[in-house]
GROMACS .gro file of C-alpha atoms in nm:
model
  290
    1MET     CA    1  -0.620   1.115  -0.878
    2LYS     CA    2  -0.859   0.842  -0.988
    3ILE     CA    3  -0.875   0.521  -0.783
    4LEU     CA    4  -1.040   0.185  -0.846
    5MET     CA    5  -1.125  -0.010  -0.530
    6VAL     CA    6  -1.238  -0.371  -0.571
    7ILE     CA    7  -1.386  -0.546  -0.265
    8ALA     CA    8  -1.409  -0.925  -0.245
    9ASN     CA    9  -1.720  -1.057  -0.075
   10TYR     CA   10  -1.911  -1.381  -0.028
   11GLY     CA   11  -2.261  -1.400   0.120
   12VAL     CA   12  -2.426  -1.143   0.347
   13SER     CA   13  -2.245  -1.208   0.677
   14GLN     CA   14  -2.006  -0.918   0.616
   15ILE     CA   15  -2.244  -0.672   0.455
   16ASP     CA   16  -2.221  -0.426   0.747
   17TYR     CA   17  -1.842  -0.428   0.718
   18ALA     CA   18  -1.868  -0.377   0.342
   19ARG     CA   19  -2.096  -0.077   0.396
   20LYS     CA   20  -1.838   0.074   0.632
   21LEU     CA   21  -1.564   0.023   0.374
   22VAL     CA   22  -1.762   0.179   0.090
   23LYS     CA   23  -1.853   0.480   0.304
   24GLU     CA   24  -1.485   0.531   0.387
   25TYR     CA   25  -1.367   0.501   0.027
   26LYS     CA   26  -1.631   0.734  -0.111
   27SER     CA   27  -1.530   0.996   0.150
   28TRP     CA   28  -1.178   1.027   0.008
   29PRO     CA   29  -1.092   1.358  -0.164
   30ASP     CA   30  -1.013   1.175  -0.488
   31GLU     CA   31  -1.245   1.014  -0.742
   32VAL     CA   32  -1.301   0.657  -0.623
   33ASP     CA   33  -1.498   0.389  -0.807
   34VAL     CA   34  -1.594   0.090  -0.592
   35ILE     CA   35  -1.672  -0.253  -0.738
   36ILE     CA   36  -1.776  -0.545  -0.518
   37ASN     CA   37  -1.702  -0.891  -0.656
   38THR     CA   38  -1.968  -1.098  -0.487
   39ASN     CA   39  -2.191  -1.403  -0.527
   40ILE     CA   40  -2.500  -1.207  -0.427
   41ALA     CA   41  -2.606  -0.848  -0.492
   42LEU     CA   42  -2.545  -0.628  -0.185
   43ASN     CA   43  -2.694  -0.305  -0.327
   44ILE     CA   44  -2.469  -0.079  -0.121
   45GLU     CA   45  -2.495   0.288  -0.211
   46GLY     CA   46  -2.179   0.411  -0.379
   47ALA     CA   47  -2.068   0.068  -0.504
   48VAL     CA   48  -2.133  -0.145  -0.812
   49ASP     CA   49  -2.205  -0.516  -0.762
   50ASN     CA   50  -2.013  -0.748  -0.991
   51VAL     CA   51  -2.211  -1.066  -0.927
   52MET     CA   52  -2.037  -1.391  -1.017
   53LEU     CA   53  -2.067  -1.754  -0.914
   54LEU     CA   54  -1.740  -1.931  -0.833
   55GLU     CA   55  -1.718  -2.293  -0.722
   56ASP     CA   56  -1.444  -2.213  -0.470
   57THR     CA   57  -1.573  -1.933  -0.247
   58MET     CA   58  -1.219  -1.843  -0.147
   59LEU     CA   59  -1.139  -1.740  -0.505
   60TYR     CA   60  -1.334  -1.413  -0.483
   61PRO     CA   61  -1.020  -1.221  -0.371
   62LYS     CA   62  -0.831  -1.350  -0.676
   63SER     CA   63  -1.123  -1.249  -0.895
   64ALA     CA   64  -1.072  -0.895  -0.763
   65LEU     CA   65  -0.720  -0.893  -0.907
   66ARG     CA   66  -0.863  -1.006  -1.240
   67THR     CA   67  -1.114  -0.720  -1.231
   68ILE     CA   68  -0.833  -0.478  -1.154
   69TYR     CA   69  -0.628  -0.599  -1.449
   70GLU     CA   70  -0.929  -0.572  -1.679
   71ASN     CA   71  -0.943  -0.203  -1.588
   72LYS     CA   72  -0.571  -0.137  -1.624
   73GLY     CA   73  -0.492   0.201  -1.776
   74LYS     CA   74  -0.817   0.361  -1.663
   75TYR     CA   75  -0.703   0.466  -1.314
   76ASP     CA   76  -0.403   0.607  -1.130
   77LEU     CA   77  -0.429   0.355  -0.847
   78TYR     CA   78  -0.589   0.013  -0.812
   79ALA     CA   79  -0.673  -0.138  -0.474
   80PHE     CA   80  -0.819  -0.464  -0.350
   81CYS     CA   81  -0.941  -0.557  -0.004
   82GLU     CA   82  -1.142  -0.830   0.157
   83ALA     CA   83  -1.485  -0.713   0.273
   84ASP     CA   84  -1.367  -0.672   0.633
   85VAL     CA   85  -1.032  -0.497   0.581
   86LEU     CA   86  -1.044  -0.118   0.591
   87ILE     CA   87  -0.784   0.083   0.399
   88THR     CA   88  -0.772   0.450   0.501
   89TYR     CA   89  -0.661   0.755   0.307
   90LYS     CA   90  -0.371   0.779   0.552
   91ASN     CA   91  -0.263   0.436   0.426
   92ILE     CA   92  -0.287   0.556   0.066
   93LYS     CA   93  -0.073   0.867   0.133
   94TYR     CA   94   0.198   0.657   0.298
   95TRP     CA   95   0.188   0.406   0.013
   96LEU     CA   96   0.217   0.676  -0.253
   97GLN     CA   97   0.523   0.832  -0.092
   98ALA     CA   98   0.697   0.501  -0.024
   99THR     CA   99   0.620   0.366  -0.372
  100ASN     CA  100   0.751   0.684  -0.530
  101ASP     CA  101   1.077   0.651  -0.331
  102LEU     CA  102   1.135   0.277  -0.366
  103PRO     CA  103   1.232   0.080  -0.678
  104LEU     CA  104   0.965  -0.104  -0.873
  105ASP     CA  105   1.056  -0.443  -0.727
  106ILE     CA  106   1.029  -0.330  -0.363
  107TYR     CA  107   0.670  -0.335  -0.237
  108ALA     CA  108   0.556  -0.102   0.040
  109GLY     CA  109   0.314  -0.316   0.236
  110PHE     CA  110   0.054  -0.304   0.512
  111MET     CA  111  -0.016  -0.491   0.835
  112ARG     CA  112  -0.356  -0.579   0.982
  113TYR     CA  113  -0.460  -0.495   1.336
  114GLU     CA  114  -0.771  -0.567   1.540
  115ILE     CA  115  -0.941  -0.410   1.842
  116ASP     CA  116  -0.954  -0.610   2.164
  117GLU     CA  117  -1.292  -0.491   2.288
  118ALA     CA  118  -1.265  -0.683   2.615
  119SER     CA  119  -0.932  -0.531   2.721
  120GLY     CA  120  -1.084  -0.219   2.873
  121LYS     CA  121  -0.798  -0.016   2.728
  122PRO     CA  122  -0.841   0.297   2.514
  123TYR     CA  123  -0.732   0.310   2.151
  124PRO     CA  124  -0.458   0.244   2.042
  125ALA     CA  125  -0.356   0.047   2.352
  126ASN     CA  126  -0.635  -0.203   2.275
  127ARG     CA  127  -0.494  -0.301   1.936
  128SER     CA  128  -0.375  -0.656   1.872
  129TYR     CA  129  -0.194  -0.812   1.578
  130ASN     CA  130  -0.303  -1.161   1.481
  131ASP     CA  131  -0.058  -1.163   1.190
  132MET     CA  132   0.224  -1.198   1.444
  133HIS     CA  133   0.243  -1.519   1.643
  134HIS     CA  134   0.475  -1.814   1.702
  135GLN     CA  135   0.235  -2.104   1.657
  136ARG     CA  136   0.238  -2.323   1.343
  137ASN     CA  137   0.418  -2.052   1.145
  138PRO     CA  138   0.710  -1.841   1.279
  139TRP     CA  139   0.557  -1.506   1.183
  140VAL     CA  140   0.795  -1.248   1.324
  141TRP     CA  141   1.000  -0.941   1.234
  142ASP     CA  142   1.319  -1.008   1.039
  143TYR     CA  143   1.573  -0.807   1.236
  144ASP     CA  144   1.836  -0.869   0.967
  145SER     CA  145   1.629  -0.684   0.706
  146ILE     CA  146   1.637  -0.330   0.851
  147PHE     CA  147   1.743  -0.047   0.623
  148VAL     CA  148   1.688   0.327   0.588
  149HIS     CA  149   1.594   0.477   0.255
  150LYS     CA  150   1.523   0.847   0.198
  151GLY     CA  151   1.478   0.905   0.569
  152ILE     CA  152   1.235   0.619   0.633
  153ALA     CA  153   1.336   0.304   0.819
  154TYR     CA  154   1.197  -0.019   0.675
  155ALA     CA  155   1.197  -0.384   0.778
  156GLN     CA  156   1.048  -0.708   0.654
  157PHE     CA  157   0.785  -0.915   0.833
  158THR     CA  158   0.784  -1.287   0.764
  159ASN     CA  159   0.404  -1.309   0.723
  160THR     CA  160   0.331  -1.141   0.390
  161HIS     CA  161  -0.048  -1.185   0.405
  162GLN     CA  162  -0.232  -0.855   0.448
  163ALA     CA  163  -0.575  -0.920   0.287
  164CYS     CA  164  -0.541  -0.612   0.067
  165LEU     CA  165  -0.324  -0.474  -0.214
  166VAL     CA  166  -0.257  -0.139  -0.378
  167PHE     CA  167  -0.098  -0.118  -0.724
  168ASN     CA  168  -0.018   0.139  -0.988
  169ASP     CA  169   0.005   0.065  -1.361
  170ALA     CA  170   0.378  -0.006  -1.353
  171GLN     CA  171   0.338  -0.258  -1.071
  172LEU     CA  172   0.050  -0.428  -1.252
  173ASP     CA  173   0.272  -0.470  -1.557
  174PHE     CA  174   0.555  -0.600  -1.337
  175VAL     CA  175   0.336  -0.856  -1.161
  176HIS     CA  176   0.158  -0.964  -1.479
  177SER     CA  177   0.496  -1.032  -1.640
  178LYS     CA  178   0.552  -1.289  -1.364
  179ILE     CA  179   0.205  -1.434  -1.314
  180ASP     CA  180  -0.121  -1.427  -1.511
  181ILE     CA  181  -0.337  -1.207  -1.288
  182SER     CA  182  -0.642  -1.288  -1.498
  183ASP     CA  183  -0.612  -1.660  -1.410
  184ILE     CA  184  -0.780  -1.689  -1.070
  185ASN     CA  185  -0.679  -2.055  -1.039
  186HIS     CA  186  -0.307  -1.992  -1.078
  187ILE     CA  187  -0.089  -2.105  -0.787
  188ASN     CA  188   0.273  -1.999  -0.750
  189PRO     CA  189   0.455  -2.333  -0.712
  190ASN     CA  190   0.748  -2.160  -0.541
  191VAL     CA  191   0.539  -2.053  -0.243
  192ASN     CA  192   0.581  -2.303   0.039
  193PHE     CA  193   0.240  -2.253   0.197
  194PRO     CA  194  -0.066  -2.479   0.219
  195HIS     CA  195  -0.318  -2.407  -0.055
  196ASN     CA  196  -0.560  -2.151   0.080
  197ALA     CA  197  -0.684  -1.922  -0.195
  198LEU     CA  198  -0.781  -1.656   0.057
  199GLU     CA  199  -0.420  -1.604   0.167
  200ARG     CA  200  -0.260  -1.685  -0.166
  201VAL     CA  201  -0.411  -1.384  -0.341
  202ASP     CA  202  -0.118  -1.181  -0.207
  203MET     CA  203   0.122  -1.451  -0.086
  204ASP     CA  204   0.153  -1.581  -0.445
  205ILE     CA  205   0.243  -1.233  -0.568
  206PHE     CA  206   0.490  -1.096  -0.314
  207PRO     CA  207   0.769  -1.351  -0.389
  208PHE     CA  208   0.806  -1.187  -0.731
  209PHE     CA  209   0.915  -0.866  -0.559
  210ARG     CA  210   1.268  -0.839  -0.425
  211LYS     CA  211   1.120  -0.739  -0.090
  212LYS     CA  212   0.791  -0.654   0.074
  213VAL     CA  213   0.871  -0.398   0.344
  214LEU     CA  214   0.691  -0.210   0.621
  215PRO     CA  215   0.781   0.142   0.740
  216ILE     CA  216   0.890   0.090   1.101
  217SER     CA  217   0.957   0.462   1.146
  218ARG     CA  218   0.602   0.536   1.026
  219PHE     CA  219   0.439   0.220   1.156
  220ASP     CA  220   0.088   0.356   1.215
  221ASP     CA  221   0.070   0.469   0.853
  222CYS     CA  222   0.078   0.110   0.724
  223LEU     CA  223  -0.182  -0.034   0.962
  224VAL     CA  224  -0.516  -0.150   0.818
  225HIS     CA  225  -0.807  -0.249   1.040
  226HIS     CA  226  -0.948  -0.602   1.024
  227VAL     CA  227  -1.284  -0.460   1.127
  228GLN     CA  228  -1.459  -0.777   1.242
  229ASN     CA  229  -1.195  -0.817   1.517
  230ARG     CA  230  -1.235  -1.190   1.475
  231TYR     CA  231  -0.919  -1.299   1.654
  232ALA     CA  232  -0.877  -1.021   1.913
  233ASN     CA  233  -1.185  -1.137   2.101
  234ILE     CA  234  -1.100  -1.506   2.128
  235PRO     CA  235  -1.118  -1.578   2.505
  236PRO     CA  236  -0.807  -1.709   2.685
  237SER     CA  237  -0.987  -2.037   2.758
  238ASP     CA  238  -1.022  -2.110   2.386
  239PRO     CA  239  -0.754  -2.348   2.246
  240ASN     CA  240  -0.724  -2.113   1.948
  241HIS     CA  241  -0.638  -1.816   2.169
  242TRP     CA  242  -0.289  -1.811   2.016
  243MET     CA  243  -0.448  -1.682   1.695
  244LYS     CA  244  -0.504  -1.350   1.872
  245GLY     CA  245  -0.136  -1.275   1.817
  246VAL     CA  246   0.048  -1.007   2.013
  247ASP     CA  247  -0.090  -0.704   2.192
  248GLU     CA  248  -0.004  -0.339   2.132
  249GLU     CA  249   0.256  -0.324   2.407
  250THR     CA  250   0.447  -0.620   2.265
  251MET     CA  251   0.432  -0.485   1.911
  252GLN     CA  252   0.556  -0.142   2.021
  253HIS     CA  253   0.852  -0.305   2.197
  254HIS     CA  254   0.948  -0.456   1.862
  255ILE     CA  255   0.896  -0.128   1.675
  256LYS     CA  256   1.112   0.065   1.923
  257LEU     CA  257   1.388  -0.194   1.901
  258LEU     CA  258   1.374  -0.203   1.521
  259ASN     CA  259   1.400   0.176   1.505
  260PHE     CA  260   1.686   0.174   1.758
  261TYR     CA  261   1.880  -0.066   1.537
  262ALA     CA  262   1.800   0.136   1.226
  263GLU     CA  263   1.937   0.449   1.394
  264HIS     CA  264   2.249   0.304   1.553
  265TRP     CA  265   2.351   0.062   1.280
  266GLN     CA  266   2.311   0.352   1.039
  267VAL     CA  267   2.229   0.112   0.759
  268THR     CA  268   2.122   0.266   0.431
  269GLU     CA  269   2.042   0.082   0.114
  270ASN     CA  270   2.164   0.202  -0.222
  271PHE     CA  271   1.898   0.101  -0.477
  272MET     CA  272   2.008   0.095  -0.838
  273LEU     CA  273   1.735   0.028  -1.092
  274ALA     CA  274   1.993  -0.054  -1.359
  275ASN     CA  275   2.137  -0.322  -1.132
  276PRO     CA  276   1.896  -0.566  -0.962
  277GLY     CA  277   2.160  -0.617  -0.695
  278TYR     CA  278   2.205  -0.365  -0.418
  279SER     CA  279   2.462  -0.278  -0.157
  280LEU     CA  280   2.433  -0.199   0.210
  281GLU     CA  281   2.634   0.093   0.339
  282GLY     CA  282   2.708   0.118   0.708
  283VAL     CA  283   2.717  -0.166   0.955
  284ASN     CA  284   2.445  -0.421   1.019
  285HIS     CA  285   2.539  -0.578   1.352
  286ASN     CA  286   2.378  -0.916   1.284
  287LYS     CA  287   2.507  -0.963   0.932
  288GLY     CA  288   2.842  -0.785   0.970
  289ILE     CA  289   2.802  -0.613   0.632
  290LYS     CA  290   3.020  -0.304   0.587
   0.00000   0.00000   0.00000
């Protein structure tokens, strides 16, 4: 398998994180080409600098999607990540299986975690999830979305931002039929979210899919590390402490409950590619669908 990984970077503040990412990607058993879209040459061994000057520094992630589309047809997989978000080969293996099982318009996604270095707890008990919080945006699990498909339980999370993407050729064609990936200034007018190009690189895209789902029965497989741990280490005295999100114990309570519902509701989803609609078989307690 041949993989293109495009990293979005600005400045030198995250160069150590970028080095860690490149080292990880070049260690994979497959052939991986790494391109870094950046405003300044980083000269990291194993990666090619694609130096460009953009007026809006937050557009570098969108430029990564443009670079991916320019290389369409040359690789089996195409991935993008911000310079501080680490995708592992475990993530790739999960994504390949889920994407092979799910219809084209269902996206198998990822969720970011951080390490709370001050907690004194061992890994993984020291993980935290800043993507899940109740301030400003109600970013929570959608308990009405649970379904089981080919033995894997899935659910939707209301915050679609994950600071990374993985696509195959078919998905690139699907997305490009909805939005011009090569236009880094494009904004999806149907996305009700303040304009922040950093988040919109994926939040503009996911509404074109029927669903973006996470594998609650294989939750660890979809977790990507936000390696700077920016939010996990915000002290409790800081007014922005809420941005830390929830801790590992709280998240695992949700995962256990989601899996309990998936098992006892016995909800399966019958995907039919010839029919964009779908039916739920079984009983979903909240929705009363039979």
